[in-house]
CSV table of C-alpha atoms in Angstrom, one decimal:
chain,number,residue,atom,x,y,z
A,205,UNK,CA,110.0,154.5,56.1
A,206,UNK,CA,109.1,154.0,59.9
A,207,UNK,CA,105.8,152.9,59.0
A,208,UNK,CA,107.1,150.4,56.4
A,209,UNK,CA,109.5,149.1,59.1
A,210,UNK,CA,106.5,148.9,61.4
A,211,UNK,CA,104.7,146.9,59.1
A,212,UNK,CA,107.5,144.5,58.1
A,213,UNK,CA,108.0,144.0,62.1
A,214,UNK,CA,104.3,143.1,62.5
A,215,UNK,CA,104.4,140.6,59.5
A,216,UNK,CA,107.5,138.9,60.7
A,217,UNK,CA,105.8,138.7,64.4
A,218,UNK,CA,102.6,137.3,62.6
A,219,UNK,CA,104.5,134.9,60.7
A,220,UNK,CA,106.5,133.7,63.7
A,221,UNK,CA,103.2,133.3,65.9
A,222,UNK,CA,101.3,131.4,63.1
A,223,UNK,CA,104.2,129.1,62.8
A,224,UNK,CA,104.3,128.3,66.2
A,225,UNK,CA,100.6,127.9,66.2
A,226,UNK,CA,100.9,125.6,63.4
A,227,UNK,CA,103.7,123.5,65.0
A,228,UNK,CA,101.3,123.0,68.1
A,229,UNK,CA,98.7,121.7,66.0
A,230,UNK,CA,101.1,119.2,64.4
A,231,UNK,CA,102.4,117.7,67.6
A,232,UNK,CA,101.4,114.3,67.8
A,233,UNK,CA,99.4,113.7,70.9
A,234,UNK,CA,98.1,110.6,72.6
A,235,UNK,CA,94.6,110.4,74.5
A,236,UNK,CA,95.0,109.1,78.0
A,237,UNK,CA,92.3,109.6,80.7
A,238,UNK,CA,90.3,111.6,78.4
A,239,UNK,CA,93.1,114.5,77.7
A,240,UNK,CA,95.7,114.6,75.3
A,241,UNK,CA,99.2,114.0,76.3
A,242,UNK,CA,101.8,116.3,74.8
A,243,UNK,CA,105.5,115.1,73.7
A,244,UNK,CA,106.3,118.7,74.5
A,245,UNK,CA,105.2,118.6,78.0
A,246,UNK,CA,107.1,116.7,81.0
A,247,UNK,CA,105.6,113.7,82.7
A,248,UNK,CA,103.8,115.8,85.6
A,249,UNK,CA,102.2,118.5,83.3
A,250,UNK,CA,100.7,115.9,81.2
A,251,UNK,CA,99.8,113.6,84.1
A,252,UNK,CA,97.8,116.1,86.1
A,253,UNK,CA,95.4,116.0,82.9
A,254,UNK,CA,94.7,112.3,82.9
A,255,UNK,CA,91.4,111.4,84.8
A,256,UNK,CA,93.0,107.8,84.9
A,257,UNK,CA,95.8,108.7,86.9
A,258,UNK,CA,94.5,111.2,89.8
A,259,UNK,CA,95.5,108.6,92.4
A,260,UNK,CA,99.0,108.5,91.1
A,261,UNK,CA,99.6,112.2,90.9
A,262,UNK,CA,98.4,112.4,94.5
A,263,UNK,CA,100.8,109.9,95.7
A,264,UNK,CA,103.7,111.4,93.7
A,265,UNK,CA,102.8,114.8,95.2
A,266,UNK,CA,102.6,113.1,98.5
A,267,UNK,CA,105.9,111.6,98.1
A,268,UNK,CA,107.7,114.6,97.1
A,269,UNK,CA,108.7,113.4,93.7
A,270,UNK,CA,107.0,115.9,91.6
A,271,UNK,CA,110.2,118.0,91.2
A,272,UNK,CA,112.1,114.9,90.3
A,273,UNK,CA,109.5,113.9,87.4
A,274,UNK,CA,109.7,117.3,86.0
A,275,UNK,CA,113.3,117.2,85.8
A,276,UNK,CA,115.4,116.7,82.4
A,277,UNK,CA,115.4,112.8,82.9
A,278,UNK,CA,114.8,110.9,80.6
A,279,UNK,CA,112.6,108.3,82.6
A,280,UNK,CA,110.4,105.4,81.7
A,281,UNK,CA,107.4,105.5,83.9
A,282,UNK,CA,104.9,102.6,84.3
A,283,UNK,CA,102.0,104.6,85.7
A,284,UNK,CA,99.4,102.8,87.5
A,285,UNK,CA,95.7,103.6,86.6
A,286,UNK,CA,93.4,104.7,89.4
A,287,UNK,CA,91.8,101.2,88.8
A,288,UNK,CA,95.4,99.7,89.6
A,289,UNK,CA,95.3,101.2,93.1
A,290,UNK,CA,91.9,100.1,93.6
A,291,UNK,CA,93.1,96.5,93.2
A,292,UNK,CA,95.3,97.2,96.3
A,293,UNK,CA,94.0,95.8,99.8
A,294,UNK,CA,91.7,98.3,101.3
A,295,UNK,CA,93.1,101.1,103.2
A,296,UNK,CA,96.6,100.6,101.4
A,297,UNK,CA,96.5,104.1,99.4
A,298,UNK,CA,95.4,105.8,102.3
A,299,UNK,CA,98.1,104.5,104.8
A,300,UNK,CA,101.0,105.0,102.0
A,301,UNK,CA,99.6,108.6,101.7
A,302,UNK,CA,100.3,109.6,105.3
A,303,UNK,CA,103.2,111.7,105.9
A,304,UNK,CA,105.0,108.9,108.3
A,305,UNK,CA,105.1,106.4,105.4
A,306,UNK,CA,106.7,108.9,102.8
A,307,UNK,CA,109.6,106.7,102.3
A,308,UNK,CA,107.7,103.5,101.8
A,309,UNK,CA,105.4,105.5,99.4
A,310,UNK,CA,108.6,107.0,97.6
A,311,UNK,CA,109.8,103.0,97.2
A,312,UNK,CA,106.7,102.0,95.9
A,313,UNK,CA,106.4,104.9,93.2
A,314,UNK,CA,110.2,104.9,92.2
A,315,UNK,CA,109.9,101.1,91.8
A,316,UNK,CA,107.5,102.1,88.8
A,317,UNK,CA,110.4,104.2,87.2
A,318,UNK,CA,113.2,103.0,85.1
A,319,UNK,CA,116.1,105.5,84.3
A,320,UNK,CA,116.3,106.2,80.5
A,321,UNK,CA,113.6,106.3,77.6
A,322,UNK,CA,112.4,103.0,76.8
A,323,UNK,CA,109.3,103.0,74.1
A,324,UNK,CA,107.6,99.8,73.7
A,325,UNK,CA,109.8,99.1,70.6
A,326,UNK,CA,113.0,99.2,72.8
A,327,UNK,CA,111.4,96.8,75.6
A,328,UNK,CA,110.3,94.4,73.0
A,329,UNK,CA,113.9,94.2,71.5
A,330,UNK,CA,115.1,93.6,75.3
A,331,UNK,CA,112.8,90.9,75.6
A,332,UNK,CA,113.8,89.4,72.3
A,333,UNK,CA,117.6,89.6,73.4
A,334,UNK,CA,116.7,88.1,76.5
A,335,UNK,CA,114.8,84.9,74.9
A,336,UNK,CA,111.5,86.2,76.2
A,337,UNK,CA,112.1,88.1,79.3
A,338,UNK,CA,114.0,91.4,79.9
A,339,UNK,CA,115.1,92.5,83.4
A,340,UNK,CA,114.5,96.3,84.1
A,341,UNK,CA,116.4,98.0,86.9
A,342,UNK,CA,114.3,100.7,88.6
A,343,UNK,CA,115.3,103.9,90.3
A,344,UNK,CA,114.2,102.3,93.6
A,345,UNK,CA,117.0,99.7,93.0
A,346,UNK,CA,114.7,96.8,92.3
A,347,UNK,CA,114.0,95.1,89.2
A,348,UNK,CA,111.1,94.2,86.9
A,349,UNK,CA,110.8,91.5,84.6
A,350,UNK,CA,109.1,92.6,81.1
A,351,UNK,CA,107.4,90.0,78.8
A,352,UNK,CA,105.0,89.6,76.3
A,353,UNK,CA,101.7,87.6,75.7
A,354,UNK,CA,100.9,87.9,71.8
A,355,UNK,CA,101.2,91.6,71.4
A,356,UNK,CA,100.7,92.7,75.0
A,357,UNK,CA,103.4,93.8,77.3
A,358,UNK,CA,103.7,92.8,81.0
A,359,UNK,CA,105.5,93.5,83.9
A,360,UNK,CA,106.2,90.8,86.7
A,361,UNK,CA,107.5,92.4,90.0
A,362,UNK,CA,109.8,91.0,92.7
A,363,UNK,CA,106.8,89.3,94.6
A,364,UNK,CA,105.4,87.7,91.4
A,365,UNK,CA,102.7,90.1,90.6
A,366,UNK,CA,101.8,90.8,87.1
A,367,UNK,CA,100.7,94.3,85.6
A,368,UNK,CA,99.7,94.4,82.0
A,369,UNK,CA,100.5,97.7,79.9
A,370,UNK,CA,97.3,99.2,78.6
A,371,UNK,CA,98.4,102.4,76.8
A,372,UNK,CA,102.0,102.3,75.7
A,373,UNK,CA,104.3,105.0,74.2
A,374,UNK,CA,103.0,108.2,75.7
A,375,UNK,CA,106.1,110.3,74.7
A,376,UNK,CA,106.9,112.9,77.0
A,377,UNK,CA,109.8,116.0,76.8
A,378,UNK,CA,111.6,114.0,79.6
A,379,UNK,CA,110.6,110.5,78.9
A,380,UNK,CA,107.8,108.0,78.2
A,381,UNK,CA,104.8,106.6,80.2
A,382,UNK,CA,103.2,103.5,79.9
A,383,UNK,CA,100.0,103.0,81.6
A,384,UNK,CA,99.6,100.0,83.7
A,385,UNK,CA,96.5,97.9,85.2
A,386,UNK,CA,98.2,96.6,88.5
A,387,UNK,CA,100.5,98.3,90.9
A,388,UNK,CA,103.9,96.7,90.9
A,389,UNK,CA,105.4,96.3,94.3
A,390,UNK,CA,109.2,96.0,95.6
A,391,UNK,CA,110.2,93.6,97.9
A,392,UNK,CA,109.6,95.4,101.2
């Protein structure tokens, strides 16, 4: 009797583990920066694995925003790729990463974040309702203007700078990431 109960318990545990493994393999991922992005992980857990976002991850750490981006959210993050940071004037990233410039770095980074979870479909609907443009209020307090050119989604910042979404709809447990090719900047 005890042996039967032991085997029943082992069988139940095996079935549970197999089901969890199968679910993990069924999770729809998206490749970003050579790594799979898992919808069951939070923004930071995924971003640290993207080779295309190492500068952004370093900046988020320096700004003290890791805990925020690991929280429940939800957040929509327009995540600049490394090449986006490379477009900034020489020395800008190094200057922003200095501890004495933490507030300015936080302002730049939170300008890339909108409260709530907006996939490309929701952004496109907002653009349609706005007759070709949608105003998105950022966590920093400024606004971004979203618009489309053909099927491509663009952002215009407060200074008139433009950024194109290169990879859309990377869904996370606490929001969604859209990779962008240019750093957007708030009025400073």
